[in-house]
Short mmCIF file of C-alpha atoms in Angstrom, two decimals:
data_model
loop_
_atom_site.label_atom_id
_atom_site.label_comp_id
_atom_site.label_asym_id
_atom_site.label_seq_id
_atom_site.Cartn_x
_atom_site.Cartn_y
_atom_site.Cartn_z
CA UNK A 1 155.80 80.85 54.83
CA UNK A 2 152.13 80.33 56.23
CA UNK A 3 151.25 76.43 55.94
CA UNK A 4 148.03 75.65 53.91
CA UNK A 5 145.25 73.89 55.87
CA UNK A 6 145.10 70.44 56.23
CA UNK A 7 142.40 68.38 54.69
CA UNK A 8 141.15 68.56 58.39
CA UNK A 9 140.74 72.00 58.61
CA UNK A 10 138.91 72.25 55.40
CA UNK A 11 136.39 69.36 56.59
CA UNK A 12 135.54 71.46 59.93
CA UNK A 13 134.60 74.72 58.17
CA UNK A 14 132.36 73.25 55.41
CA UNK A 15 128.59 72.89 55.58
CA UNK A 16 127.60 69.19 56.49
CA UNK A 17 126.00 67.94 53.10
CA UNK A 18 123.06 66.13 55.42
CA UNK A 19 120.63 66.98 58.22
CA UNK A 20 121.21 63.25 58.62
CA UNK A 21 123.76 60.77 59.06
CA UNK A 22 122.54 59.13 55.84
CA UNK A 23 122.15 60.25 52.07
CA UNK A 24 118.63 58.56 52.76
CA UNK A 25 115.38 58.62 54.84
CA UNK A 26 112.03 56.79 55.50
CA UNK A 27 108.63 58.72 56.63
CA UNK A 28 105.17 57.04 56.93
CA UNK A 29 101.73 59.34 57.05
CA UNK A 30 98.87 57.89 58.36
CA UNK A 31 95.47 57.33 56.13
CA UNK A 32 92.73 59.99 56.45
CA UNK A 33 88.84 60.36 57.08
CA UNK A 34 87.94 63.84 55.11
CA UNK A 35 85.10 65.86 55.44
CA UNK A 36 83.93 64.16 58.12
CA UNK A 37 80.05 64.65 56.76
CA UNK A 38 79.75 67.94 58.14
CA UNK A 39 83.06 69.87 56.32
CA UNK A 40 83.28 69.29 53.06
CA UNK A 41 86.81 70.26 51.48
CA UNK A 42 87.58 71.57 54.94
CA UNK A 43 87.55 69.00 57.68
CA UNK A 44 89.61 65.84 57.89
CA UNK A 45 91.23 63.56 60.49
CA UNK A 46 94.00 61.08 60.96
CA UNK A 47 92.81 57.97 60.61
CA UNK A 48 96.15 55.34 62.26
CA UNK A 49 94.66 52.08 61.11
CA UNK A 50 96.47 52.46 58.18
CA UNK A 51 99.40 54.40 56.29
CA UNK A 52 101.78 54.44 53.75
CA UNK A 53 105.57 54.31 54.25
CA UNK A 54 107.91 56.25 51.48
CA UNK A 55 111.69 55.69 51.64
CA UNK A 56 113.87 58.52 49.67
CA UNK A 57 117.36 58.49 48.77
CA UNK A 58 119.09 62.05 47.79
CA UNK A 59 121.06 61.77 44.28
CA UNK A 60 123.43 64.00 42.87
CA UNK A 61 121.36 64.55 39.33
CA UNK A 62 118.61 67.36 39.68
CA UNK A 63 115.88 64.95 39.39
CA UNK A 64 113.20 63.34 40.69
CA UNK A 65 112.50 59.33 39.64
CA UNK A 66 110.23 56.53 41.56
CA UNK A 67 112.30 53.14 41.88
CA UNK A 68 109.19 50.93 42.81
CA UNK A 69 105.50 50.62 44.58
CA UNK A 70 105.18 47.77 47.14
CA UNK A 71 102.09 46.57 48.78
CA UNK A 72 102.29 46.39 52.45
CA UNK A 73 99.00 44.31 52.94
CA UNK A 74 96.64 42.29 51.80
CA UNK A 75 93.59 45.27 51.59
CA UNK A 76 96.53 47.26 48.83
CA UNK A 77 97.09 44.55 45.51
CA UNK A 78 96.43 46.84 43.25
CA UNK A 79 99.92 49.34 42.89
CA UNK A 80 100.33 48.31 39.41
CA UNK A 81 97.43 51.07 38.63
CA UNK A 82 99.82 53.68 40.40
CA UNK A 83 101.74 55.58 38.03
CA UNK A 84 105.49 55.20 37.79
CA UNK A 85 105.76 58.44 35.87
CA UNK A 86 106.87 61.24 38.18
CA UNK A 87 105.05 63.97 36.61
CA UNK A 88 101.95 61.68 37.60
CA UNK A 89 102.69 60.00 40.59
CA UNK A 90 101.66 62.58 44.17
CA UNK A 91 104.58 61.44 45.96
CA UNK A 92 106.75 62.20 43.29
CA UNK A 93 105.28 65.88 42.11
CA UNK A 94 105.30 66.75 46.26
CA UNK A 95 109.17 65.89 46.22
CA UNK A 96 109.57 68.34 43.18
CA UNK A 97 107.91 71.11 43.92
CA UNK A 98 110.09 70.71 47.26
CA UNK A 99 113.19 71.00 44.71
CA UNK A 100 111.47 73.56 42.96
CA UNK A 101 110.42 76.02 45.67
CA UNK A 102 114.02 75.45 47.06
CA UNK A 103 116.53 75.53 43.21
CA UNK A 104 117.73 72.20 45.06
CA UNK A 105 120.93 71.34 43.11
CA UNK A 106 120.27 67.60 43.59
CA UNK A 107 117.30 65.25 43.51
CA UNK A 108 115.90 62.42 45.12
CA UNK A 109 114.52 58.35 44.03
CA UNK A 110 111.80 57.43 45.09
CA UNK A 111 110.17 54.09 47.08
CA UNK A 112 106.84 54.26 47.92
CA UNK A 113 105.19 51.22 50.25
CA UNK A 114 101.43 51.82 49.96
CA UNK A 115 99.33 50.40 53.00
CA UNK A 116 96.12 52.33 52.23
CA UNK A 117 93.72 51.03 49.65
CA UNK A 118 93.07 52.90 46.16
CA UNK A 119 90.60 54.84 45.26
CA UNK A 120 88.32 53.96 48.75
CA UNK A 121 88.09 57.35 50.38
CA UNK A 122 91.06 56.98 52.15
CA UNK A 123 93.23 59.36 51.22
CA UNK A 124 95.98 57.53 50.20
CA UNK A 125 97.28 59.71 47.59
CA UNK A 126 97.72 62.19 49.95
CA UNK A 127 99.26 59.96 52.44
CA UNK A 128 102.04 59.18 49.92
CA UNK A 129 103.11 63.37 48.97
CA UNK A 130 102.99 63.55 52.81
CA UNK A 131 105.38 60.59 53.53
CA UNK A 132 107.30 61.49 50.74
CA UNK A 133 108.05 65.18 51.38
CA UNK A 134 108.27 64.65 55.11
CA UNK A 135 111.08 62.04 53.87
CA UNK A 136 112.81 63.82 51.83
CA UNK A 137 112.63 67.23 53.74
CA UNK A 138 115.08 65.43 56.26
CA UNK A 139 117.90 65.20 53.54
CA UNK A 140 117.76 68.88 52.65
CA UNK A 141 120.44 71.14 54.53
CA UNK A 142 117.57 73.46 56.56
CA UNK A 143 114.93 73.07 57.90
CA UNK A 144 111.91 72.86 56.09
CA UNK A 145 108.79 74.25 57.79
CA UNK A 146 105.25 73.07 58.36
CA UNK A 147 103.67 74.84 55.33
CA UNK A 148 106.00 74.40 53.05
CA UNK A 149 105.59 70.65 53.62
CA UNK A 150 101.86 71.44 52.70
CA UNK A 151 101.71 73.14 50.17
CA UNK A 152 104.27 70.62 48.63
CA UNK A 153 102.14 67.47 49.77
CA UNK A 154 99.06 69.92 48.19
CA UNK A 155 100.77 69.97 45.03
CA UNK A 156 101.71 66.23 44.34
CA UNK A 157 97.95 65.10 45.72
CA UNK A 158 96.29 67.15 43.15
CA UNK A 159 98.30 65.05 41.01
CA UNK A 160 95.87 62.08 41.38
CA UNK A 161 92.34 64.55 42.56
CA UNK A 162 92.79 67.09 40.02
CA UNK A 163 92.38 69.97 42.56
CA UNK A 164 94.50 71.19 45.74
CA UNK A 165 92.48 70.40 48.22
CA UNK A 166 93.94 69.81 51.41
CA UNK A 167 91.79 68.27 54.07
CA UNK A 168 93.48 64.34 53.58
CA UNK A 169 96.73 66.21 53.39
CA UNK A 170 96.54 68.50 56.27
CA UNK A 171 95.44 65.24 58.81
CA UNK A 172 97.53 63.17 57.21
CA UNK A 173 100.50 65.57 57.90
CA UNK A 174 99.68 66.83 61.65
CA UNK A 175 97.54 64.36 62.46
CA UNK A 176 94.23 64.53 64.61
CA UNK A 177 91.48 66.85 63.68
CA UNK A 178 92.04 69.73 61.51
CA UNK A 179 90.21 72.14 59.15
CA UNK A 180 91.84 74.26 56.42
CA UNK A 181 91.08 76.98 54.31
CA UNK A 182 93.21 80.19 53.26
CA UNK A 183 94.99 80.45 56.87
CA UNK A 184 96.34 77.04 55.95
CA UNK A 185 95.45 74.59 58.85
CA UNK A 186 94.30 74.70 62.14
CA UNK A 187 93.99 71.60 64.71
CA UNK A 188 90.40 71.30 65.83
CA UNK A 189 90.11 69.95 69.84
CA UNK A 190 89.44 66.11 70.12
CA UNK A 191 86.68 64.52 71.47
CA UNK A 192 87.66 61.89 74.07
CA UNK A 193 87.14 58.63 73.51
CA UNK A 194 86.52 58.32 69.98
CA UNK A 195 86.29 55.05 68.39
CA UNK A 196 85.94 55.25 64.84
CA UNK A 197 84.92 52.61 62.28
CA UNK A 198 85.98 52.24 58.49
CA UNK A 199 84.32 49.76 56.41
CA UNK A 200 85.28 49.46 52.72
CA UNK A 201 83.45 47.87 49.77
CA UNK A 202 85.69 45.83 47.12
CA UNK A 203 84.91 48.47 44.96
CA UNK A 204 86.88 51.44 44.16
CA UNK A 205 85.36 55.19 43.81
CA UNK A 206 88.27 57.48 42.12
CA UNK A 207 88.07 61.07 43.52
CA UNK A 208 88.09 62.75 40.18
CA UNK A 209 85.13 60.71 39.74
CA UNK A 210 83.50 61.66 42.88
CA UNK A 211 83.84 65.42 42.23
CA UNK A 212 82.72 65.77 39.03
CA UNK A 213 79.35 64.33 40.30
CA UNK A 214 79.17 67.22 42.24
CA UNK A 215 77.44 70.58 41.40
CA UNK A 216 79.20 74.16 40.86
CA UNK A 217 76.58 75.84 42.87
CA UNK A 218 74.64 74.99 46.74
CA UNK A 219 71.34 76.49 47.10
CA UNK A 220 71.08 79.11 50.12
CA UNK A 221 69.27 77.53 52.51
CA UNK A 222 71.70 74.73 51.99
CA UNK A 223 74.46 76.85 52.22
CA UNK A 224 73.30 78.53 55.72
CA UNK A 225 71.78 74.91 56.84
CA UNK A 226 75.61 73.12 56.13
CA UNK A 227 77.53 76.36 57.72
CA UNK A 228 75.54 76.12 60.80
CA UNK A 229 76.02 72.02 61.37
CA UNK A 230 79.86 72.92 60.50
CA UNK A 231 79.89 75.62 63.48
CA UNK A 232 77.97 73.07 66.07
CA UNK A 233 79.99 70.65 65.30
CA UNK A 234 83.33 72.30 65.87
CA UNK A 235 82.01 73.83 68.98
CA UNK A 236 80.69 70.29 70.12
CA UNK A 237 84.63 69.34 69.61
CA UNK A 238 85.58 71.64 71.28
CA UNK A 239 83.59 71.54 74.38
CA UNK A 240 83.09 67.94 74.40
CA UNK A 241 79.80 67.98 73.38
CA UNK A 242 78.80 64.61 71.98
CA UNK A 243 74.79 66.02 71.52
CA UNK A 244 76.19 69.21 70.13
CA UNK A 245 78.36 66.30 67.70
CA UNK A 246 75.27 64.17 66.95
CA UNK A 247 72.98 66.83 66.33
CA UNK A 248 75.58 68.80 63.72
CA UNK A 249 76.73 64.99 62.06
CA UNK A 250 75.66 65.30 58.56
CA UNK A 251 76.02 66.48 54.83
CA UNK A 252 73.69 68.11 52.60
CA UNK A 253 75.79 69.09 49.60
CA UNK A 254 78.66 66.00 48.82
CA UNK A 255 76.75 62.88 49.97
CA UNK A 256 73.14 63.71 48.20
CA UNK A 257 74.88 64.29 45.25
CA UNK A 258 77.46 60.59 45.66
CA UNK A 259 74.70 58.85 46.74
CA UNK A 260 73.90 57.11 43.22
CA UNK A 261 77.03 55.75 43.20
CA UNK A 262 76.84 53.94 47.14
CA UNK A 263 73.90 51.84 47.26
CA UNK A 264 75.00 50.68 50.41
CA UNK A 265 75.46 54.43 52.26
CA UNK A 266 72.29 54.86 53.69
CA UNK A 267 71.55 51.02 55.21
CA UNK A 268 75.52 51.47 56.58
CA UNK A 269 74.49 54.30 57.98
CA UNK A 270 71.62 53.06 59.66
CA UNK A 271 73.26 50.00 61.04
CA UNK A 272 76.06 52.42 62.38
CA UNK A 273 73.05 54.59 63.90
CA UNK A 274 71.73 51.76 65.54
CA UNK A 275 74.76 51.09 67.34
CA UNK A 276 74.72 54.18 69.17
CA UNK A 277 77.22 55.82 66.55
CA UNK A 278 77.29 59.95 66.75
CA UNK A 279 77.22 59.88 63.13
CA UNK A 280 78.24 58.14 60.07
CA UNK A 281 78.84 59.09 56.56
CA UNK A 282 80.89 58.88 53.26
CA UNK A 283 84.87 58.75 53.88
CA UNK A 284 86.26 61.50 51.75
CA UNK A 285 85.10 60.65 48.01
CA UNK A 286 84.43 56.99 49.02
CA UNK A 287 83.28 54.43 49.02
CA UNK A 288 84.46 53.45 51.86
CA UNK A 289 81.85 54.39 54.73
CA UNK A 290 83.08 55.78 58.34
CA UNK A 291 81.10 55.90 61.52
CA UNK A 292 81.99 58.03 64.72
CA UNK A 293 81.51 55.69 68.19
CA UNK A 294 81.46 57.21 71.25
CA UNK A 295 82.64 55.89 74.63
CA UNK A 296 80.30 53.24 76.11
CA UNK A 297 78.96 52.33 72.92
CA UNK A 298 79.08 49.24 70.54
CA UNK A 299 81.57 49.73 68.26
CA UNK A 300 82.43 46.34 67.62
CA UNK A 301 78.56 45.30 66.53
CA UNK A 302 78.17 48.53 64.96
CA UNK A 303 80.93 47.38 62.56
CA UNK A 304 79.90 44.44 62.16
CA UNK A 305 76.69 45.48 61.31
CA UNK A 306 77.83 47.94 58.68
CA UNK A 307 79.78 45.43 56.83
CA UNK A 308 76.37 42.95 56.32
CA UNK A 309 75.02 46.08 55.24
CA UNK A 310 78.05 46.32 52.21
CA UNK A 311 77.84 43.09 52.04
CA UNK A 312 74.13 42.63 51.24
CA UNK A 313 74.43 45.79 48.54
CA UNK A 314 76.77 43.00 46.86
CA UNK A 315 80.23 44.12 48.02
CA UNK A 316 82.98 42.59 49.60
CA UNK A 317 83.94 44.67 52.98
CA UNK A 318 86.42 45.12 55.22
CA UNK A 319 86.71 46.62 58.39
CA UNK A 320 89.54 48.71 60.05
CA UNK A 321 88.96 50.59 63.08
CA UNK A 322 91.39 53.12 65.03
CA UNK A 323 90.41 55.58 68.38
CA UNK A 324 90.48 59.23 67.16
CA UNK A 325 93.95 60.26 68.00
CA UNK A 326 96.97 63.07 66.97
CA UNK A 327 98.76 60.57 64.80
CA UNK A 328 100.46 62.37 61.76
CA UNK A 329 103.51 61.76 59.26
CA UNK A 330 107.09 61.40 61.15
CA UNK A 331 110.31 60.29 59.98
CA UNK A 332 110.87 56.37 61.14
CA UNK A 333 114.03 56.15 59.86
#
């Protein structure tokens, strides 16, 4: 009589239940700079001084829940304003439409650890889908590739933007400089030497906010004017070009229109300018306001002098300030 296989046997020819050793993971995504002046919707960049960190344990109930928000710092008090509600919350809709896209038969709980400010041009939102899926594409059995892990982070930031648009969510995910459009994304070529400065009024700007002060329509000769800054200025990346960069740094479409809203844009700006900055502008929706340094410069005082100039529109600021580097989501634990 043939023996049945021992419970050994059986253990060796299933399918391991995890990619990892644990029913649980941890992924942080770093904080983002988007359009960058010059690419609006299209161009966006890692930004390391800051990220968010999402733990995510896999459940057995086809589901996906958020357990808590923490603050990680002193610049992010306010996570009581982030909804617990999954349907509302971007990590938690990028972790579903993960399950979704996949018929997972199990779900996930969510802990989210927020390190990026709200609402300051940060894109922090995004950071969170991106940490999440990241997360919890380590506890599903294959391998879950690039794209999918953007479209999914697309998804759950739309969640707090109201539109998929994926410039914080494509540098938060692969880090350094990248533009996007309907080939998905594409790294850019860093400059070398980059410093880059983020100051941030105690104010908060929501995106939704931001966009809807924006108009359906560009005139042409603003249309052809911002294409051909968005061309030098990927070419100046590319070659290295920092007069090709400072001659292409600028906006003429998002910022005019945001501008009622930042009183202190245009004397932060300046005092960036005067610094020997490359360029300096809004930080995705803001109101935070970024500034591009180049080696040899004065980073430090141009900082400096772009918070007084916050400061003396009546704000609050803080400064954080990272080199431009390939930084993007990974799995920490």
């Amino acid at each position: 009589m043939p023996l049945s296989p021992s419970p050994v046997d059986r253990s060796l020819s299933a399918p391991p239940l995890f990619r990892s050793p644990q029913p649980f993971a941890t992924a942080r995504a770093p904080a983002s700079i988007a359009n960058i002046g010059v690419g609006f919707d299209v161009l966006g960049h890692s930004f390391d001084a800051l990220h968010d960190r999402v733990r995510v344990r896999r459940i057995d109930e086809r589901r996906v829940t958020v357990k808590a928000i923490h603050s990680m710092s002193a610049t992010c008090v306010d996570v009581a304003k982030i909804p617990l509600d999954a349907e509302r919350n971007t990590a938690a809709r990028a972790v579903d439409e993960l399950c979704r896209g996949r018929n997972l038969r199990f779900g996930f709980e969510i802990e989210i650890d927020k390190g990026i400010p709200l609402a300051a041009g940060l894109g922090g939102s995004a950071a969170s889908a991106v940490a999440a899926v990241v997360a919890a594409a380590e506890l599903v059995d294959d391998v879950v590739p690039e794209d999918e892990l953007y479209h999914c982070a697309l998804v759950g930031e739309a969640a707090a933007s109201g539109a998929q648009h994926g410039d914080n969510v494509a540098a938060s995910l692969r880090g350094g400089l990248v533009s996007v459009g309907a080939g998905g994304m594409c790294s850019l070529a860093l400059p070398d030497g980059i410093h880059v400065v983020v100051v941030r009024p105690d104010c908060q700007l929501p995106t939704k906010e931001a966009r809807a002060a924006l108009s359906e329509s560009v005139g042409l000769h603003t249309h052809v004017s911002q294409s051909s800054r968005l061309l030098t200025f990927a070419l100046g990346c590319e070659r290295d070009d920092l007069d090709l960069i400072r001659a292409s740094f600028g906006d003429e479409v998002a910022e005019p229109a945001r501008a009622r809203y930042l009183p202190h844009l245009e004397t932060a700006r300046h005092a960036a300018l005067d610094h020997g900055a490359l360029g300096a502008g809004i930080s995705g929706a803001g109101p935070s306001v970024f500034a591009w340094f180049p080696p040899h410069s004065e980073p430090n005082r141009g900082a400096v002098a772009m918070a007084a100039a916050v400061e003396q529109a009546g704000y609050a600021a803080t400064i954080f300030e990272a080199r431009l580097s390939g930084q993007g989501a990974k799995v920490v634990s």
